[in-house]
Every structure is written in structure tokens, then in C-alpha cells.
Amino acid sequence: MPAMRPLDPAFPMESQLAIEAAPIVLVNVFTLDKVDEPTFLRAWEDDAKLMKRQPGCISIQLHRAIGEGATYLNYAVWESTAHFRAAVTNPEFVAKLSAYPSSAVASPHLFQKVAVPGICVA
């Protein structure tokens, strides 16, 4: 199971999951030892396949940082906090967390789009 390090320690994932919002974006930064990348990628792919089947999952993407380090960014769009909460508490998902390498550290956070006139819409 990856260690969890909140992106914002003042407002960890447990607090975010209690807020009803829609739609939401999960941003999860993973750091790990370079030697563990193949194991991480297999575990992440297995999780992503499960999540794509969950109600409310709109899209999932994985990005690797440029350079020599082993840093990844998972970006997932969900219809609502309620859908995401149901997915991450699903016993099948929880069981899959043990497949991640011990060096993996996850820093997840939920976001909502912000409307900025003339630049982006909410």
C-alpha cells in the first residue's frame, strides 16, 4: 500500500471526501524509487481498469515527470465527490492497494474547476 502524504496537510483527503461537490478532479502525485516503476505501473493500471468501471468515473490519465526521477501524476475526472467516495471505499479497490511497491508515496487532493472570464469556464 502506498504511504499517504496529504498535498495539503491542513485539509487531508478524509475532510475533502465529506464535502459534496460536482464535478471534481482528483490530482494524485506519486513518488517512488526508480527500481519500483514496473511494479507501480502494473498496480496503477490494475486500479485504473477497476476505476474506469465505477459509476461516475469520467476519465483517468497518468503522466510521468520529465527527467530521471520516478514521479507520476494521476489526473482523474469524476461526476461527484459521492461517486469518488464510493469508488475509493470499494473493498475491491482497497484490496488492490497492497500491490503498490513499499517505496510509493501518494499525495492525493480533490479539486473543482474555476471560472476565469475569457480564459476558462467552470
Short mmCIF file of N, CA and C in Angstrom, two decimals:
data_model
loop_
_atom_site.label_atom_id
_atom_site.label_comp_id
_atom_site.label_asym_id
_atom_site.label_seq_id
_atom_site.Cartn_x
_atom_site.Cartn_y
_atom_site.Cartn_z
N MET A 1 0.85 -1.18 0.00
CA MET A 1 0.00 0.00 0.00
C MET A 1 0.89 1.24 0.00
N PRO A 2 0.57 2.21 -0.86
CA PRO A 2 1.40 3.40 -0.85
C PRO A 2 1.19 4.19 0.45
N ALA A 3 2.26 4.79 0.93
CA ALA A 3 2.13 5.70 2.06
C ALA A 3 1.33 6.91 1.58
N MET A 4 0.56 7.49 2.46
CA MET A 4 -0.24 8.66 2.09
C MET A 4 0.35 9.91 2.72
N ARG A 5 0.60 10.92 1.89
CA ARG A 5 1.10 12.21 2.36
C ARG A 5 0.18 13.26 1.77
N PRO A 6 -0.66 13.89 2.59
CA PRO A 6 -1.61 14.87 2.04
C PRO A 6 -0.89 15.99 1.29
N LEU A 7 -1.47 16.38 0.17
CA LEU A 7 -0.96 17.53 -0.57
C LEU A 7 -1.13 18.79 0.27
N ASP A 8 -2.23 18.87 1.01
CA ASP A 8 -2.49 19.96 1.94
C ASP A 8 -2.76 19.35 3.32
N PRO A 9 -1.74 19.29 4.17
CA PRO A 9 -1.92 18.65 5.48
C PRO A 9 -3.03 19.27 6.33
N ALA A 10 -3.38 20.52 6.08
CA ALA A 10 -4.44 21.17 6.84
C ALA A 10 -5.83 20.68 6.41
N PHE A 11 -5.90 20.02 5.24
CA PHE A 11 -7.19 19.55 4.75
C PHE A 11 -7.01 18.23 4.01
N PRO A 12 -6.79 17.14 4.76
CA PRO A 12 -6.50 15.83 4.16
C PRO A 12 -7.71 15.25 3.42
N MET A 13 -7.46 14.17 2.70
CA MET A 13 -8.48 13.54 1.87
C MET A 13 -9.75 13.21 2.66
N GLU A 14 -9.62 12.76 3.88
CA GLU A 14 -10.80 12.41 4.68
C GLU A 14 -11.74 13.61 4.80
N SER A 15 -11.19 14.80 4.97
CA SER A 15 -12.00 16.01 5.07
C SER A 15 -12.61 16.37 3.72
N GLN A 16 -11.85 16.19 2.67
CA GLN A 16 -12.35 16.51 1.33
C GLN A 16 -13.52 15.61 0.94
N LEU A 17 -13.43 14.35 1.31
CA LEU A 17 -14.48 13.39 0.94
C LEU A 17 -15.81 13.71 1.60
N ALA A 18 -15.80 14.50 2.67
CA ALA A 18 -17.03 14.85 3.38
C ALA A 18 -17.78 16.00 2.69
N ILE A 19 -17.16 16.64 1.72
CA ILE A 19 -17.78 17.78 1.03
C ILE A 19 -18.43 17.29 -0.26
N GLU A 20 -19.70 17.61 -0.42
CA GLU A 20 -20.41 17.24 -1.64
C GLU A 20 -20.11 18.28 -2.71
N ALA A 21 -19.52 17.84 -3.80
CA ALA A 21 -19.17 18.73 -4.90
C ALA A 21 -19.29 17.96 -6.20
N ALA A 22 -19.53 18.70 -7.29
CA ALA A 22 -19.65 18.06 -8.60
C ALA A 22 -19.41 19.09 -9.70
N PRO A 23 -18.74 18.70 -10.74
CA PRO A 23 -17.82 17.57 -10.85
C PRO A 23 -16.54 17.86 -10.08
N ILE A 24 -15.70 16.85 -9.95
CA ILE A 24 -14.44 17.02 -9.24
C ILE A 24 -13.30 16.41 -10.04
N VAL A 25 -12.09 16.84 -9.71
CA VAL A 25 -10.89 16.30 -10.31
C VAL A 25 -9.98 15.81 -9.20
N LEU A 26 -9.55 14.58 -9.31
CA LEU A 26 -8.53 14.04 -8.40
C LEU A 26 -7.18 14.30 -9.03
N VAL A 27 -6.29 14.91 -8.27
CA VAL A 27 -4.89 15.02 -8.66
C VAL A 27 -4.11 14.25 -7.60
N ASN A 28 -3.34 13.27 -8.04
CA ASN A 28 -2.60 12.43 -7.11
C ASN A 28 -1.15 12.34 -7.61
N VAL A 29 -0.22 12.86 -6.83
CA VAL A 29 1.19 12.81 -7.18
C VAL A 29 1.81 11.62 -6.45
N PHE A 30 2.45 10.75 -7.21
CA PHE A 30 3.13 9.59 -6.66
C PHE A 30 4.64 9.79 -6.79
N THR A 31 5.37 9.50 -5.72
CA THR A 31 6.82 9.43 -5.78
C THR A 31 7.21 8.02 -5.36
N LEU A 32 8.29 7.51 -5.96
CA LEU A 32 8.71 6.15 -5.64
C LEU A 32 10.15 5.96 -6.08
N ASP A 33 10.74 4.87 -5.65
CA ASP A 33 12.08 4.52 -6.09
C ASP A 33 12.03 4.09 -7.55
N LYS A 34 13.00 4.54 -8.32
CA LYS A 34 13.04 4.24 -9.76
C LYS A 34 12.96 2.73 -10.04
N VAL A 35 13.61 1.93 -9.22
CA VAL A 35 13.61 0.48 -9.42
C VAL A 35 12.19 -0.11 -9.31
N ASP A 36 11.29 0.60 -8.64
CA ASP A 36 9.92 0.11 -8.42
C ASP A 36 8.93 0.55 -9.50
N GLU A 37 9.40 1.24 -10.53
CA GLU A 37 8.49 1.74 -11.56
C GLU A 37 7.67 0.64 -12.24
N PRO A 38 8.26 -0.49 -12.65
CA PRO A 38 7.42 -1.53 -13.29
C PRO A 38 6.30 -2.04 -12.37
N THR A 39 6.61 -2.23 -11.10
CA THR A 39 5.59 -2.70 -10.14
C THR A 39 4.51 -1.64 -9.96
N PHE A 40 4.93 -0.38 -9.84
CA PHE A 40 3.98 0.72 -9.70
C PHE A 40 3.05 0.78 -10.90
N LEU A 41 3.61 0.71 -12.10
CA LEU A 41 2.80 0.84 -13.31
C LEU A 41 1.79 -0.30 -13.44
N ARG A 42 2.18 -1.50 -13.06
CA ARG A 42 1.23 -2.63 -13.09
C ARG A 42 0.10 -2.39 -12.08
N ALA A 43 0.45 -1.96 -10.87
CA ALA A 43 -0.56 -1.72 -9.84
C ALA A 43 -1.50 -0.59 -10.25
N TRP A 44 -0.92 0.50 -10.79
CA TRP A 44 -1.75 1.64 -11.20
C TRP A 44 -2.70 1.23 -12.33
N GLU A 45 -2.19 0.50 -13.31
CA GLU A 45 -3.03 0.07 -14.43
C GLU A 45 -4.19 -0.80 -13.94
N ASP A 46 -3.91 -1.69 -13.01
CA ASP A 46 -4.95 -2.55 -12.45
C ASP A 46 -6.01 -1.71 -11.74
N ASP A 47 -5.56 -0.73 -10.95
CA ASP A 47 -6.50 0.19 -10.28
C ASP A 47 -7.32 0.97 -11.29
N ALA A 48 -6.65 1.51 -12.31
CA ALA A 48 -7.34 2.34 -13.29
C ALA A 48 -8.42 1.55 -14.03
N LYS A 49 -8.15 0.31 -14.35
CA LYS A 49 -9.15 -0.53 -15.01
C LYS A 49 -10.38 -0.70 -14.13
N LEU A 50 -10.17 -0.89 -12.84
CA LEU A 50 -11.28 -1.00 -11.89
C LEU A 50 -12.03 0.32 -11.80
N MET A 51 -11.31 1.43 -11.66
CA MET A 51 -11.95 2.73 -11.50
C MET A 51 -12.76 3.12 -12.73
N LYS A 52 -12.25 2.79 -13.93
CA LYS A 52 -12.98 3.13 -15.15
C LYS A 52 -14.36 2.47 -15.20
N ARG A 53 -14.52 1.36 -14.49
CA ARG A 53 -15.82 0.66 -14.46
C ARG A 53 -16.76 1.20 -13.38
N GLN A 54 -16.27 2.10 -12.53
CA GLN A 54 -17.08 2.61 -11.43
C GLN A 54 -18.04 3.70 -11.90
N PRO A 55 -19.26 3.71 -11.37
CA PRO A 55 -20.19 4.78 -11.73
C PRO A 55 -19.58 6.15 -11.39
N GLY A 56 -19.73 7.07 -12.31
CA GLY A 56 -19.28 8.44 -12.07
C GLY A 56 -17.87 8.74 -12.54
N CYS A 57 -17.11 7.74 -12.96
CA CYS A 57 -15.76 7.98 -13.45
C CYS A 57 -15.86 8.48 -14.89
N ILE A 58 -15.32 9.66 -15.14
CA ILE A 58 -15.37 10.24 -16.48
C ILE A 58 -14.09 9.95 -17.25
N SER A 59 -12.95 10.17 -16.63
CA SER A 59 -11.69 9.90 -17.32
C SER A 59 -10.55 9.77 -16.33
N ILE A 60 -9.50 9.07 -16.76
CA ILE A 60 -8.30 8.86 -15.94
C ILE A 60 -7.08 9.00 -16.84
N GLN A 61 -6.08 9.70 -16.35
CA GLN A 61 -4.83 9.86 -17.09
C GLN A 61 -3.66 9.71 -16.12
N LEU A 62 -2.55 9.19 -16.62
CA LEU A 62 -1.32 9.10 -15.84
C LEU A 62 -0.22 9.81 -16.62
N HIS A 63 0.54 10.62 -15.91
CA HIS A 63 1.64 11.36 -16.52
C HIS A 63 2.91 11.07 -15.73
N ARG A 64 4.04 10.97 -16.44
CA ARG A 64 5.34 10.76 -15.78
C ARG A 64 6.12 12.06 -15.87
N ALA A 65 6.76 12.43 -14.78
CA ALA A 65 7.57 13.64 -14.76
C ALA A 65 8.74 13.51 -15.72
N ILE A 66 9.09 14.60 -16.33
CA ILE A 66 10.26 14.63 -17.21
C ILE A 66 11.50 14.57 -16.34
N GLY A 67 12.47 13.81 -16.76
CA GLY A 67 13.72 13.71 -16.02
C GLY A 67 13.98 12.30 -15.54
N GLU A 68 14.95 12.20 -14.66
CA GLU A 68 15.41 10.89 -14.19
C GLU A 68 14.64 10.34 -13.00
N GLY A 69 13.93 11.19 -12.26
CA GLY A 69 13.21 10.73 -11.08
C GLY A 69 12.01 9.88 -11.43
N ALA A 70 11.43 9.28 -10.44
CA ALA A 70 10.23 8.45 -10.62
C ALA A 70 9.05 9.13 -9.94
N THR A 71 8.55 10.18 -10.59
CA THR A 71 7.40 10.93 -10.09
C THR A 71 6.30 10.84 -11.14
N TYR A 72 5.10 10.53 -10.69
CA TYR A 72 3.95 10.39 -11.57
C TYR A 72 2.81 11.25 -11.07
N LEU A 73 1.97 11.68 -12.00
CA LEU A 73 0.78 12.45 -11.66
C LEU A 73 -0.42 11.73 -12.27
N ASN A 74 -1.36 11.39 -11.42
CA ASN A 74 -2.62 10.77 -11.84
C ASN A 74 -3.68 11.88 -11.81
N TYR A 75 -4.41 12.02 -12.91
CA TYR A 75 -5.43 13.04 -13.04
C TYR A 75 -6.72 12.32 -13.43
N ALA A 76 -7.75 12.41 -12.58
CA ALA A 76 -9.00 11.70 -12.85
C ALA A 76 -10.19 12.64 -12.65
N VAL A 77 -11.13 12.60 -13.57
CA VAL A 77 -12.33 13.42 -13.50
C VAL A 77 -13.49 12.53 -13.07
N TRP A 78 -14.23 13.00 -12.06
CA TRP A 78 -15.37 12.27 -11.52
C TRP A 78 -16.61 13.15 -11.55
N GLU A 79 -17.76 12.52 -11.69
CA GLU A 79 -19.02 13.27 -11.70
C GLU A 79 -19.27 13.98 -10.38
N SER A 80 -18.84 13.38 -9.27
CA SER A 80 -19.10 13.99 -7.96
C SER A 80 -18.21 13.37 -6.89
N THR A 81 -18.16 14.07 -5.77
CA THR A 81 -17.45 13.53 -4.61
C THR A 81 -18.08 12.22 -4.17
N ALA A 82 -19.39 12.14 -4.22
CA ALA A 82 -20.09 10.91 -3.80
C ALA A 82 -19.65 9.72 -4.64
N HIS A 83 -19.53 9.90 -5.95
CA HIS A 83 -19.07 8.81 -6.81
C HIS A 83 -17.64 8.41 -6.47
N PHE A 84 -16.78 9.40 -6.30
CA PHE A 84 -15.38 9.10 -5.97
C PHE A 84 -15.28 8.40 -4.62
N ARG A 85 -16.02 8.89 -3.64
CA ARG A 85 -16.01 8.28 -2.30
C ARG A 85 -16.43 6.82 -2.37
N ALA A 86 -17.47 6.52 -3.14
CA ALA A 86 -17.92 5.13 -3.29
C ALA A 86 -16.84 4.27 -3.94
N ALA A 87 -16.15 4.83 -4.91
CA ALA A 87 -15.10 4.07 -5.62
C ALA A 87 -13.91 3.76 -4.71
N VAL A 88 -13.46 4.74 -3.94
CA VAL A 88 -12.26 4.52 -3.12
C VAL A 88 -12.54 3.74 -1.85
N THR A 89 -13.80 3.57 -1.50
CA THR A 89 -14.14 2.73 -0.35
C THR A 89 -14.59 1.34 -0.78
N ASN A 90 -14.65 1.11 -2.09
CA ASN A 90 -15.00 -0.19 -2.63
C ASN A 90 -13.97 -1.22 -2.12
N PRO A 91 -14.40 -2.30 -1.49
CA PRO A 91 -13.45 -3.29 -0.97
C PRO A 91 -12.49 -3.84 -2.01
N GLU A 92 -12.93 -3.95 -3.26
CA GLU A 92 -12.04 -4.43 -4.31
C GLU A 92 -10.88 -3.45 -4.54
N PHE A 93 -11.18 -2.15 -4.53
CA PHE A 93 -10.13 -1.14 -4.68
C PHE A 93 -9.19 -1.17 -3.48
N VAL A 94 -9.74 -1.19 -2.29
CA VAL A 94 -8.92 -1.19 -1.07
C VAL A 94 -7.96 -2.39 -1.08
N ALA A 95 -8.43 -3.54 -1.51
CA ALA A 95 -7.57 -4.73 -1.56
C ALA A 95 -6.43 -4.56 -2.56
N LYS A 96 -6.66 -3.82 -3.64
CA LYS A 96 -5.64 -3.64 -4.67
C LYS A 96 -4.49 -2.74 -4.21
N LEU A 97 -4.69 -1.95 -3.18
CA LEU A 97 -3.64 -1.04 -2.72
C LEU A 97 -2.39 -1.78 -2.25
N SER A 98 -2.54 -3.01 -1.83
CA SER A 98 -1.39 -3.78 -1.36
C SER A 98 -0.42 -4.13 -2.49
N ALA A 99 -0.83 -3.97 -3.74
CA ALA A 99 0.04 -4.29 -4.88
C ALA A 99 1.06 -3.20 -5.17
N TYR A 100 0.89 -2.03 -4.58
CA TYR A 100 1.83 -0.94 -4.82
C TYR A 100 3.15 -1.22 -4.10
N PRO A 101 4.26 -0.79 -4.68
CA PRO A 101 5.56 -1.01 -4.02
C PRO A 101 5.65 -0.20 -2.73
N SER A 102 6.43 -0.70 -1.79
CA SER A 102 6.55 -0.04 -0.48
C SER A 102 7.19 1.34 -0.57
N SER A 103 7.92 1.62 -1.65
CA SER A 103 8.54 2.94 -1.78
C SER A 103 7.55 4.01 -2.26
N ALA A 104 6.36 3.60 -2.71
CA ALA A 104 5.40 4.56 -3.27
C ALA A 104 4.79 5.43 -2.18
N VAL A 105 4.75 6.73 -2.47
CA VAL A 105 4.09 7.70 -1.60
C VAL A 105 3.07 8.44 -2.47
N ALA A 106 1.81 8.45 -2.03
CA ALA A 106 0.74 9.11 -2.77
C ALA A 106 0.35 10.40 -2.06
N SER A 107 0.14 11.45 -2.85
CA SER A 107 -0.30 12.75 -2.32
C SER A 107 -1.54 13.19 -3.10
N PRO A 108 -2.71 12.68 -2.69
CA PRO A 108 -3.94 12.99 -3.43
C PRO A 108 -4.62 14.26 -2.92
N HIS A 109 -5.37 14.89 -3.83
CA HIS A 109 -6.19 16.04 -3.45
C HIS A 109 -7.31 16.18 -4.47
N LEU A 110 -8.48 16.63 -4.02
CA LEU A 110 -9.62 16.85 -4.90
C LEU A 110 -9.72 18.33 -5.25
N PHE A 111 -10.11 18.61 -6.50
CA PHE A 111 -10.22 19.98 -6.98
C PHE A 111 -11.51 20.16 -7.75
N GLN A 112 -11.91 21.44 -7.91
CA GLN A 112 -13.01 21.81 -8.79
C GLN A 112 -12.50 22.88 -9.74
N LYS A 113 -13.06 22.90 -10.95
CA LYS A 113 -12.70 23.91 -11.93
C LYS A 113 -13.10 25.29 -11.42
N VAL A 114 -12.35 26.29 -11.86
CA VAL A 114 -12.63 27.67 -11.51
C VAL A 114 -12.89 28.43 -12.81
N ALA A 115 -13.94 29.21 -12.82
CA ALA A 115 -14.24 30.04 -13.99
C ALA A 115 -13.40 31.31 -13.91
N VAL A 116 -12.70 31.59 -14.99
CA VAL A 116 -11.94 32.83 -15.12
C VAL A 116 -12.39 33.46 -16.44
N PRO A 117 -13.11 34.57 -16.37
CA PRO A 117 -13.66 35.17 -17.58
C PRO A 117 -12.61 35.33 -18.69
N GLY A 118 -12.96 34.87 -19.87
CA GLY A 118 -12.11 34.99 -21.03
C GLY A 118 -10.98 33.98 -21.10
N ILE A 119 -10.84 33.13 -20.08
CA ILE A 119 -9.76 32.15 -20.07
C ILE A 119 -10.29 30.72 -19.94
N CYS A 120 -11.07 30.46 -18.91
CA CYS A 120 -11.60 29.11 -18.74
C CYS A 120 -13.00 29.18 -18.14
N VAL A 121 -13.79 28.16 -18.41
CA VAL A 121 -15.15 28.07 -17.91
C VAL A 121 -15.25 26.98 -16.87
N ALA A 122 -16.19 27.13 -15.97
CA ALA A 122 -16.38 26.11 -14.93
C ALA A 122 -17.33 25.06 -15.41
#
